[in-house]
């Protein structure tokens, strides 16, 4: 609607090659929507420089100086990670009075032409519009791990659509709710489906990254997955409890078998190899369970310290 102040939020980490092209495209889309009276002329692009060291901030500053670009931005003191950058963008959009905010990656791998469709869904009354990937450009390994993650997290009772991405629109009401979530480690992808607000999914084709490489290594994705699971489900702790119970039960059965063997001198029931195999299995399970519990304790430590999610160095408003 004509009075909808839209913010397009972009997290950037070393995106100097992508930014000029991406900004031009987004600027065109924003202006077309303003001309068509679909959004207010107060709408803007909000960039979060997540500690880039490749000249991204200089490009952002130049874009800010061109008033027609409608660029506002903040720069972090160092790299705080993509989740913190998105949260900072959304928090700033809220403070700047946006009625709706759309997050999209700086490499525009997500289909920016869907932005108008997102806004239309917002006008129809949706609080959240999620961009879901129709296809994936990642390699087989990353794709398999990602599918596994969504299966595991859904099995653990967390309601997240597979192939969900950080391309989504959220209403001001959602931004207000988000501002009440104070946890340091906030897994936003899980949060938005958890709110119970009116949500619409829109499917889009993923494009190849034009310049540079993905900023996510396998290990950083694994850490994000663990963070997502720990933030939204305590079920792994219950699984640990049942595992412990099951292993103890089988150990009792094996002990009874040993006693029977001793009492009745049943040498053919030696079972030594079985015992060894069992011990190795049980030790492995113990270490795994300690690891799972450790992950939760680590998260508690981070939350208790309650350090800021990010530190802002510079602002362009
Ligand atoms: N990003 C960020 N901080 C980081 C890593 C990434 O702000 O520490 C930004 C990055 O610049 C991009 C978005 O997050 O705009 C998604 O990153 P990328 O394209 O590398 O992820 P992929 O598409 O491979 O999932
Ligand atoms: Mg990308």
mmCIF file of C-alpha atoms and ligand atoms in Angstrom:
data_model
loop_
_atom_site.group_PDB
_atom_site.id
_atom_site.type_symbol
_atom_site.label_atom_id
_atom_site.label_comp_id
_atom_site.label_asym_id
_atom_site.label_seq_id
_atom_site.Cartn_x
_atom_site.Cartn_y
_atom_site.Cartn_z
ATOM 1 C CA UNK A 1 0.000 0.000 0.000
ATOM 2 C CA UNK A 2 1.044 3.562 -0.649
ATOM 3 C CA UNK A 3 1.795 4.228 3.019
ATOM 4 C CA UNK A 4 3.803 1.028 3.657
ATOM 5 C CA UNK A 5 7.325 2.023 4.630
ATOM 6 C CA UNK A 6 9.424 -0.907 3.411
ATOM 7 C CA UNK A 7 12.987 -1.660 4.513
ATOM 8 C CA UNK A 8 15.157 -4.007 2.466
ATOM 9 C CA UNK A 9 17.740 -5.407 4.877
ATOM 10 C CA UNK A 10 21.016 -6.778 3.513
ATOM 11 C CA UNK A 11 23.763 -8.449 5.588
ATOM 12 C CA UNK A 12 27.157 -7.952 3.939
ATOM 13 C CA UNK A 13 30.452 -9.605 4.656
ATOM 14 C CA UNK A 14 33.140 -8.922 2.038
ATOM 15 C CA UNK A 15 30.654 -8.291 -0.754
ATOM 16 C CA UNK A 16 32.482 -5.457 -2.579
ATOM 17 C CA UNK A 17 32.114 -7.233 -5.912
ATOM 18 C CA UNK A 18 28.412 -8.007 -5.553
ATOM 19 C CA UNK A 19 27.197 -4.787 -3.917
ATOM 20 C CA UNK A 20 27.259 -2.365 -6.908
ATOM 21 C CA UNK A 21 25.216 -4.718 -9.103
ATOM 22 C CA UNK A 22 22.879 -5.774 -6.287
ATOM 23 C CA UNK A 23 22.214 -2.210 -5.111
ATOM 24 C CA UNK A 24 21.382 -1.067 -8.631
ATOM 25 C CA UNK A 25 18.876 -3.912 -9.036
ATOM 26 C CA UNK A 26 17.249 -3.325 -5.646
ATOM 27 C CA UNK A 27 17.127 0.402 -6.228
ATOM 28 C CA UNK A 28 15.226 -0.204 -9.492
ATOM 29 C CA UNK A 29 12.770 -2.522 -7.773
ATOM 30 C CA UNK A 30 12.221 -0.106 -4.883
ATOM 31 C CA UNK A 31 11.578 2.816 -7.208
ATOM 32 C CA UNK A 32 9.238 0.842 -9.438
ATOM 33 C CA UNK A 33 7.170 -0.098 -6.388
ATOM 34 C CA UNK A 34 7.171 3.520 -5.175
ATOM 35 C CA UNK A 35 6.080 4.747 -8.631
ATOM 36 C CA UNK A 36 3.325 2.111 -8.740
ATOM 37 C CA UNK A 37 2.217 3.345 -5.293
ATOM 38 C CA UNK A 38 2.736 -0.115 -3.772
ATOM 39 C CA UNK A 39 5.004 1.245 -1.028
ATOM 40 C CA UNK A 40 5.800 4.608 0.525
ATOM 41 C CA UNK A 41 8.492 6.912 -0.862
ATOM 42 C CA UNK A 42 10.022 6.740 2.650
ATOM 43 C CA UNK A 43 11.071 3.132 1.968
ATOM 44 C CA UNK A 44 14.786 2.384 2.171
ATOM 45 C CA UNK A 45 17.585 -0.167 1.877
ATOM 46 C CA UNK A 46 19.388 -1.029 5.114
ATOM 47 C CA UNK A 47 22.876 -2.496 4.814
ATOM 48 C CA UNK A 48 24.739 -4.144 7.669
ATOM 49 C CA UNK A 49 28.471 -4.397 7.090
ATOM 50 C CA UNK A 50 29.479 -7.385 9.199
ATOM 51 C CA UNK A 51 33.152 -6.396 9.560
ATOM 52 C CA UNK A 52 34.133 -6.531 5.870
ATOM 53 C CA UNK A 53 37.777 -5.972 4.954
ATOM 54 C CA UNK A 54 37.419 -5.705 1.174
ATOM 55 C CA UNK A 55 36.149 -2.142 0.704
ATOM 56 C CA UNK A 56 32.451 -2.997 1.060
ATOM 57 C CA UNK A 57 31.999 -0.134 3.560
ATOM 58 C CA UNK A 58 33.412 2.433 1.092
ATOM 59 C CA UNK A 59 30.897 1.248 -1.515
ATOM 60 C CA UNK A 60 28.105 1.476 1.059
ATOM 61 C CA UNK A 61 29.187 5.025 2.006
ATOM 62 C CA UNK A 62 29.161 6.101 -1.664
ATOM 63 C CA UNK A 63 25.706 4.574 -2.128
ATOM 64 C CA UNK A 64 24.481 6.424 0.973
ATOM 65 C CA UNK A 65 25.719 9.738 -0.472
ATOM 66 C CA UNK A 66 23.516 9.175 -3.561
ATOM 67 C CA UNK A 67 20.208 10.206 -2.022
ATOM 68 C CA UNK A 68 18.132 8.454 -4.730
ATOM 69 C CA UNK A 69 19.578 5.111 -3.567
ATOM 70 C CA UNK A 70 17.858 5.536 -0.160
ATOM 71 C CA UNK A 71 20.647 3.640 1.589
ATOM 72 C CA UNK A 72 21.069 3.564 5.364
ATOM 73 C CA UNK A 73 23.664 1.396 7.031
ATOM 74 C CA UNK A 74 25.613 0.304 10.077
ATOM 75 C CA UNK A 75 29.067 -1.141 10.295
ATOM 76 C CA UNK A 76 30.055 -3.725 12.917
ATOM 77 C CA UNK A 77 33.386 -3.402 14.747
ATOM 78 C CA UNK A 78 34.250 -6.948 13.564
ATOM 79 C CA UNK A 79 32.641 -9.975 11.991
ATOM 80 C CA UNK A 80 29.742 -11.151 14.200
ATOM 81 C CA UNK A 81 28.175 -13.598 11.750
ATOM 82 C CA UNK A 82 25.261 -13.552 9.375
ATOM 83 C CA UNK A 83 22.568 -14.116 12.053
ATOM 84 C CA UNK A 84 23.725 -11.086 14.069
ATOM 85 C CA UNK A 85 23.883 -8.983 10.899
ATOM 86 C CA UNK A 86 20.292 -9.900 9.997
ATOM 87 C CA UNK A 87 19.072 -9.189 13.543
ATOM 88 C CA UNK A 88 20.856 -5.804 13.556
ATOM 89 C CA UNK A 89 19.233 -4.931 10.213
ATOM 90 C CA UNK A 90 15.776 -5.859 11.481
ATOM 91 C CA UNK A 91 16.254 -4.011 14.786
ATOM 92 C CA UNK A 92 17.349 -0.882 12.934
ATOM 93 C CA UNK A 93 14.477 -1.162 10.455
ATOM 94 C CA UNK A 94 12.108 -1.275 13.446
ATOM 95 C CA UNK A 95 13.751 1.760 15.081
ATOM 96 C CA UNK A 96 13.544 3.664 11.787
ATOM 97 C CA UNK A 97 9.796 3.092 11.690
ATOM 98 C CA UNK A 98 9.562 0.479 8.904
ATOM 99 C CA UNK A 99 6.118 -1.111 8.498
ATOM 100 C CA UNK A 100 7.659 -4.175 6.896
ATOM 101 C CA UNK A 101 11.207 -5.434 6.374
ATOM 102 C CA UNK A 102 12.539 -7.859 3.780
ATOM 103 C CA UNK A 103 15.885 -9.597 4.326
ATOM 104 C CA UNK A 104 17.854 -10.653 1.268
ATOM 105 C CA UNK A 105 21.498 -11.695 0.723
ATOM 106 C CA UNK A 106 23.971 -9.250 -0.808
ATOM 107 C CA UNK A 107 24.819 -11.682 -3.621
ATOM 108 C CA UNK A 108 21.113 -11.688 -4.646
ATOM 109 C CA UNK A 109 21.141 -15.477 -5.000
ATOM 110 C CA UNK A 110 17.531 -15.208 -3.930
ATOM 111 C CA UNK A 111 15.120 -13.978 -6.568
ATOM 112 C CA UNK A 112 14.750 -10.248 -5.940
ATOM 113 C CA UNK A 113 11.902 -10.055 -8.462
ATOM 114 C CA UNK A 114 9.724 -11.810 -5.849
ATOM 115 C CA UNK A 115 9.910 -8.761 -3.554
ATOM 116 C CA UNK A 116 6.739 -7.272 -5.077
ATOM 117 C CA UNK A 117 4.951 -10.595 -4.430
ATOM 118 C CA UNK A 118 6.113 -10.515 -0.780
ATOM 119 C CA UNK A 119 4.710 -6.999 -0.392
ATOM 120 C CA UNK A 120 1.413 -8.070 -1.998
ATOM 121 C CA UNK A 121 1.133 -10.895 0.576
ATOM 122 C CA UNK A 122 1.838 -8.340 3.338
ATOM 123 C CA UNK A 123 -0.983 -6.157 1.958
ATOM 124 C CA UNK A 124 -3.274 -9.213 2.090
ATOM 125 C CA UNK A 125 -2.620 -9.396 5.841
ATOM 126 C CA UNK A 126 0.305 -11.809 6.236
ATOM 127 C CA UNK A 127 2.731 -10.952 9.041
ATOM 128 C CA UNK A 128 5.497 -13.197 7.734
ATOM 129 C CA UNK A 129 6.294 -14.185 4.152
ATOM 130 C CA UNK A 130 9.002 -16.841 3.879
ATOM 131 C CA UNK A 131 11.075 -17.423 0.774
ATOM 132 C CA UNK A 132 11.509 -21.163 0.172
ATOM 133 C CA UNK A 133 14.143 -22.410 -2.271
ATOM 134 C CA UNK A 134 12.743 -24.441 -5.167
ATOM 135 C CA UNK A 135 16.189 -25.691 -6.100
ATOM 136 C CA UNK A 136 19.688 -25.560 -4.606
ATOM 137 C CA UNK A 137 22.927 -24.506 -6.224
ATOM 138 C CA UNK A 138 25.083 -26.133 -3.500
ATOM 139 C CA UNK A 139 27.159 -29.241 -4.072
ATOM 140 C CA UNK A 140 25.820 -32.722 -3.306
ATOM 141 C CA UNK A 141 27.509 -32.881 0.116
ATOM 142 C CA UNK A 142 26.099 -29.527 1.350
ATOM 143 C CA UNK A 143 22.681 -30.413 -0.074
ATOM 144 C CA UNK A 144 22.648 -33.825 1.677
ATOM 145 C CA UNK A 145 23.754 -32.301 5.012
ATOM 146 C CA UNK A 146 21.100 -29.598 4.698
ATOM 147 C CA UNK A 147 18.340 -32.167 3.993
ATOM 148 C CA UNK A 148 19.533 -34.196 6.977
ATOM 149 C CA UNK A 149 19.459 -31.093 9.192
ATOM 150 C CA UNK A 150 15.852 -30.308 8.284
ATOM 151 C CA UNK A 151 14.841 -33.948 8.893
ATOM 152 C CA UNK A 152 16.556 -33.995 12.292
ATOM 153 C CA UNK A 153 15.185 -30.629 13.415
ATOM 154 C CA UNK A 154 11.640 -31.538 12.302
ATOM 155 C CA UNK A 155 11.956 -34.889 14.112
ATOM 156 C CA UNK A 156 12.965 -32.962 17.238
ATOM 157 C CA UNK A 157 9.700 -31.074 17.080
ATOM 158 C CA UNK A 158 10.872 -27.787 15.562
ATOM 159 C CA UNK A 159 8.579 -26.554 12.841
ATOM 160 C CA UNK A 160 10.840 -25.248 10.056
ATOM 161 C CA UNK A 161 10.086 -25.639 6.367
ATOM 162 C CA UNK A 162 12.891 -27.477 4.521
ATOM 163 C CA UNK A 163 14.840 -25.240 2.119
ATOM 164 C CA UNK A 164 13.746 -22.150 3.996
ATOM 165 C CA UNK A 165 16.153 -19.269 3.443
ATOM 166 C CA UNK A 166 16.908 -15.887 4.995
ATOM 167 C CA UNK A 167 14.807 -14.264 2.259
ATOM 168 C CA UNK A 168 11.626 -13.195 4.033
ATOM 169 C CA UNK A 169 9.301 -10.341 4.803
ATOM 170 C CA UNK A 170 8.253 -9.556 8.354
ATOM 171 C CA UNK A 171 5.661 -7.032 9.464
ATOM 172 C CA UNK A 172 6.201 -4.309 12.052
ATOM 173 C CA UNK A 173 4.223 -6.423 14.521
ATOM 174 C CA UNK A 174 6.730 -9.250 14.009
ATOM 175 C CA UNK A 175 9.629 -6.816 14.450
ATOM 176 C CA UNK A 176 8.089 -5.656 17.711
ATOM 177 C CA UNK A 177 7.866 -9.277 18.928
ATOM 178 C CA UNK A 178 11.445 -9.911 17.782
ATOM 179 C CA UNK A 179 12.613 -6.986 19.928
ATOM 180 C CA UNK A 180 11.411 -8.929 22.994
ATOM 181 C CA UNK A 181 13.728 -11.876 22.264
ATOM 182 C CA UNK A 182 16.846 -11.002 24.209
ATOM 183 C CA UNK A 183 18.854 -14.215 23.792
ATOM 184 C CA UNK A 184 22.393 -13.830 22.454
ATOM 185 C CA UNK A 185 22.176 -16.889 20.223
ATOM 186 C CA UNK A 186 18.979 -16.317 18.341
ATOM 187 C CA UNK A 187 18.316 -18.777 15.474
ATOM 188 C CA UNK A 188 16.011 -16.588 13.423
ATOM 189 C CA UNK A 189 15.103 -19.252 10.905
ATOM 190 C CA UNK A 190 13.472 -21.245 13.706
ATOM 191 C CA UNK A 191 11.966 -18.255 15.440
ATOM 192 C CA UNK A 192 9.668 -16.997 12.722
ATOM 193 C CA UNK A 193 7.734 -20.263 12.277
ATOM 194 C CA UNK A 194 7.451 -20.516 16.066
ATOM 195 C CA UNK A 195 5.518 -17.282 16.587
ATOM 196 C CA UNK A 196 2.200 -18.571 15.304
ATOM 197 C CA UNK A 197 1.635 -15.452 13.191
ATOM 198 C CA UNK A 198 -0.092 -15.510 9.804
ATOM 199 C CA UNK A 199 2.641 -16.875 7.537
ATOM 200 C CA UNK A 200 2.827 -17.439 3.790
ATOM 201 C CA UNK A 201 5.487 -19.401 1.878
ATOM 202 C CA UNK A 202 6.618 -18.181 -1.516
ATOM 203 C CA UNK A 203 8.849 -20.410 -3.641
ATOM 204 C CA UNK A 204 11.725 -18.995 -5.662
ATOM 205 C CA UNK A 205 14.538 -20.206 -7.924
ATOM 206 C CA UNK A 206 18.031 -19.882 -6.461
ATOM 207 C CA UNK A 207 20.625 -18.247 -8.705
ATOM 208 C CA UNK A 208 24.342 -18.963 -8.805
ATOM 209 C CA UNK A 209 26.575 -16.615 -6.781
ATOM 210 C CA UNK A 210 27.991 -14.085 -9.326
ATOM 211 C CA UNK A 211 31.169 -12.996 -7.507
ATOM 212 C CA UNK A 212 33.148 -14.322 -4.577
ATOM 213 C CA UNK A 213 32.471 -17.469 -2.640
ATOM 214 C CA UNK A 214 29.985 -18.604 -0.020
ATOM 215 C CA UNK A 215 30.998 -17.335 3.430
ATOM 216 C CA UNK A 216 29.884 -20.550 5.103
ATOM 217 C CA UNK A 217 32.298 -23.419 5.602
ATOM 218 C CA UNK A 218 31.072 -26.896 6.489
ATOM 219 C CA UNK A 219 32.102 -26.334 10.127
ATOM 220 C CA UNK A 220 30.299 -22.983 10.421
ATOM 221 C CA UNK A 221 27.146 -24.592 9.001
ATOM 222 C CA UNK A 222 27.486 -27.449 11.494
ATOM 223 C CA UNK A 223 27.803 -24.915 14.339
ATOM 224 C CA UNK A 224 24.715 -23.062 13.057
ATOM 225 C CA UNK A 225 22.789 -26.357 12.885
ATOM 226 C CA UNK A 226 23.771 -27.261 16.478
ATOM 227 C CA UNK A 227 22.816 -23.754 17.622
ATOM 228 C CA UNK A 228 19.447 -24.065 15.866
ATOM 229 C CA UNK A 229 18.669 -27.403 17.475
ATOM 230 C CA UNK A 230 19.777 -26.345 20.979
ATOM 231 C CA UNK A 231 17.834 -23.044 20.776
ATOM 232 C CA UNK A 232 14.558 -24.686 19.853
ATOM 233 C CA UNK A 233 14.470 -28.219 21.223
ATOM 234 C CA UNK A 234 15.331 -29.902 24.516
ATOM 235 C CA UNK A 235 14.416 -33.282 23.024
ATOM 236 C CA UNK A 236 18.069 -34.388 22.506
ATOM 237 C CA UNK A 237 18.459 -34.277 26.322
ATOM 238 C CA UNK A 238 15.480 -36.609 26.688
ATOM 239 C CA UNK A 239 16.950 -38.901 24.027
ATOM 240 C CA UNK A 240 20.175 -38.984 26.073
ATOM 241 C CA UNK A 241 18.121 -40.036 29.103
ATOM 242 C CA UNK A 242 16.408 -42.874 27.222
ATOM 243 C CA UNK A 243 19.709 -43.993 25.690
ATOM 244 C CA UNK A 244 21.238 -44.198 29.156
ATOM 245 C CA UNK A 245 18.237 -46.162 30.349
ATOM 246 C CA UNK A 246 18.411 -48.581 27.379
ATOM 247 C CA UNK A 247 22.151 -49.135 27.731
ATOM 248 C CA UNK A 248 21.805 -49.805 31.467
ATOM 249 C CA UNK A 249 19.017 -52.288 30.798
ATOM 250 C CA UNK A 250 21.080 -54.236 28.249
ATOM 251 C CA UNK A 251 24.056 -54.209 30.668
ATOM 252 C CA UNK A 252 21.872 -55.825 33.343
ATOM 253 C CA UNK A 253 20.813 -58.551 30.864
ATOM 254 C CA UNK A 254 24.468 -59.208 30.011
ATOM 255 C CA UNK A 255 25.374 -59.392 33.712
ATOM 256 C CA UNK A 256 22.582 -61.931 34.293
ATOM 257 C CA UNK A 257 23.946 -64.007 31.352
ATOM 258 C CA UNK A 258 27.416 -63.938 33.006
ATOM 259 C CA UNK A 259 26.049 -65.093 36.348
ATOM 260 C CA UNK A 260 24.161 -67.945 34.683
ATOM 261 C CA UNK A 261 27.361 -68.930 32.880
ATOM 262 C CA UNK A 262 29.364 -68.941 36.145
ATOM 263 C CA UNK A 263 26.767 -70.847 38.170
ATOM 264 C CA UNK A 264 26.106 -73.520 35.569
ATOM 265 C CA UNK A 265 29.685 -73.647 34.139
ATOM 266 C CA UNK A 266 28.353 -72.999 30.643
ATOM 267 C CA UNK A 267 31.646 -72.517 28.808
ATOM 268 C CA UNK A 268 29.976 -72.400 25.413
ATOM 269 C CA UNK A 269 28.241 -69.187 26.527
ATOM 270 C CA UNK A 270 31.558 -67.287 26.664
ATOM 271 C CA UNK A 271 30.401 -64.178 24.800
ATOM 272 C CA UNK A 272 33.657 -62.307 25.436
ATOM 273 C CA UNK A 273 33.669 -60.666 21.994
ATOM 274 C CA UNK A 274 30.087 -59.607 22.494
ATOM 275 C CA UNK A 275 31.064 -57.973 25.764
ATOM 276 C CA UNK A 276 33.975 -56.118 24.176
ATOM 277 C CA UNK A 277 31.846 -54.888 21.304
ATOM 278 C CA UNK A 278 29.213 -53.803 23.755
ATOM 279 C CA UNK A 279 31.716 -51.915 25.883
ATOM 280 C CA UNK A 280 33.072 -50.022 22.871
ATOM 281 C CA UNK A 281 29.534 -49.144 21.804
ATOM 282 C CA UNK A 282 28.566 -48.021 25.309
ATOM 283 C CA UNK A 283 31.715 -45.860 25.642
ATOM 284 C CA UNK A 284 31.005 -44.235 22.272
ATOM 285 C CA UNK A 285 27.435 -43.523 23.337
ATOM 286 C CA UNK A 286 28.629 -42.026 26.634
ATOM 287 C CA UNK A 287 30.985 -39.622 24.858
ATOM 288 C CA UNK A 288 28.249 -38.670 22.378
ATOM 289 C CA UNK A 289 25.818 -38.011 25.210
ATOM 290 C CA UNK A 290 28.358 -35.902 27.109
ATOM 291 C CA UNK A 291 28.881 -33.959 23.857
ATOM 292 C CA UNK A 292 25.138 -33.312 23.512
ATOM 293 C CA UNK A 293 24.847 -32.180 27.134
ATOM 294 C CA UNK A 294 28.006 -30.066 26.663
ATOM 295 C CA UNK A 295 26.389 -28.274 23.723
ATOM 296 C CA UNK A 296 23.481 -27.227 25.965
ATOM 297 C CA UNK A 297 25.838 -26.176 28.791
ATOM 298 C CA UNK A 298 27.864 -24.107 26.291
ATOM 299 C CA UNK A 299 24.686 -22.354 25.160
ATOM 300 C CA UNK A 300 23.661 -21.699 28.774
ATOM 301 C CA UNK A 301 27.084 -20.132 29.402
ATOM 302 C CA UNK A 302 26.704 -17.847 26.375
ATOM 303 C CA UNK A 303 23.207 -16.809 27.459
ATOM 304 C CA UNK A 304 24.166 -16.242 31.103
ATOM 305 C CA UNK A 305 26.989 -13.937 30.054
ATOM 306 C CA UNK A 306 24.423 -12.021 27.960
ATOM 307 C CA UNK A 307 27.046 -10.276 25.857
ATOM 308 C CA UNK A 308 25.803 -7.995 23.074
ATOM 309 C CA UNK A 309 24.972 -9.720 19.815
ATOM 310 C CA UNK A 310 27.035 -7.156 17.911
ATOM 311 C CA UNK A 311 28.969 -3.919 18.354
ATOM 312 C CA UNK A 312 28.283 -1.038 15.993
ATOM 313 C CA UNK A 313 31.216 1.072 14.873
ATOM 314 C CA UNK A 314 29.634 3.498 12.400
ATOM 315 C CA UNK A 315 26.135 4.450 11.308
ATOM 316 C CA UNK A 316 24.789 6.065 8.150
ATOM 317 C CA UNK A 317 21.261 7.305 8.685
HETATM 318 N N1 LIG B 1 27.181 -12.832 5.678
HETATM 319 C C1 LIG B 1 27.361 -11.999 6.766
HETATM 320 N N2 LIG B 1 28.246 -12.392 7.746
HETATM 321 C C2 LIG B 1 28.923 -13.570 7.691
HETATM 322 C C3 LIG B 1 28.698 -14.422 6.588
HETATM 323 C C4 LIG B 1 27.813 -14.021 5.603
HETATM 324 O O1 LIG B 1 26.769 -10.931 6.856
HETATM 325 O O2 LIG B 1 29.714 -13.852 8.592
HETATM 326 C C5 LIG B 1 26.239 -12.407 4.612
HETATM 327 C C6 LIG B 1 26.807 -12.469 3.201
HETATM 328 O O3 LIG B 1 27.510 -11.297 2.855
HETATM 329 C C7 LIG B 1 25.536 -12.669 2.375
HETATM 330 C C8 LIG B 1 24.662 -13.500 3.296
HETATM 331 O O4 LIG B 1 25.168 -13.325 4.615
HETATM 332 O O5 LIG B 1 24.893 -11.444 2.116
HETATM 333 C C9 LIG B 1 24.676 -14.966 2.924
HETATM 334 O O6 LIG B 1 26.006 -15.412 2.809
HETATM 335 P P1 LIG B 1 26.475 -16.392 1.645
HETATM 336 O O7 LIG B 1 25.999 -15.901 0.329
HETATM 337 O O8 LIG B 1 27.952 -16.584 1.777
HETATM 338 O O9 LIG B 1 25.699 -17.730 2.054
HETATM 339 P P2 LIG B 1 25.158 -18.909 1.117
HETATM 340 O O10 LIG B 1 24.394 -18.279 0.002
HETATM 341 O O11 LIG B 1 26.332 -19.667 0.652
HETATM 342 O O12 LIG B 1 24.273 -19.709 2.034
HETATM 343 MG MG1 LIG B 2 24.843 -16.651 -1.140
#
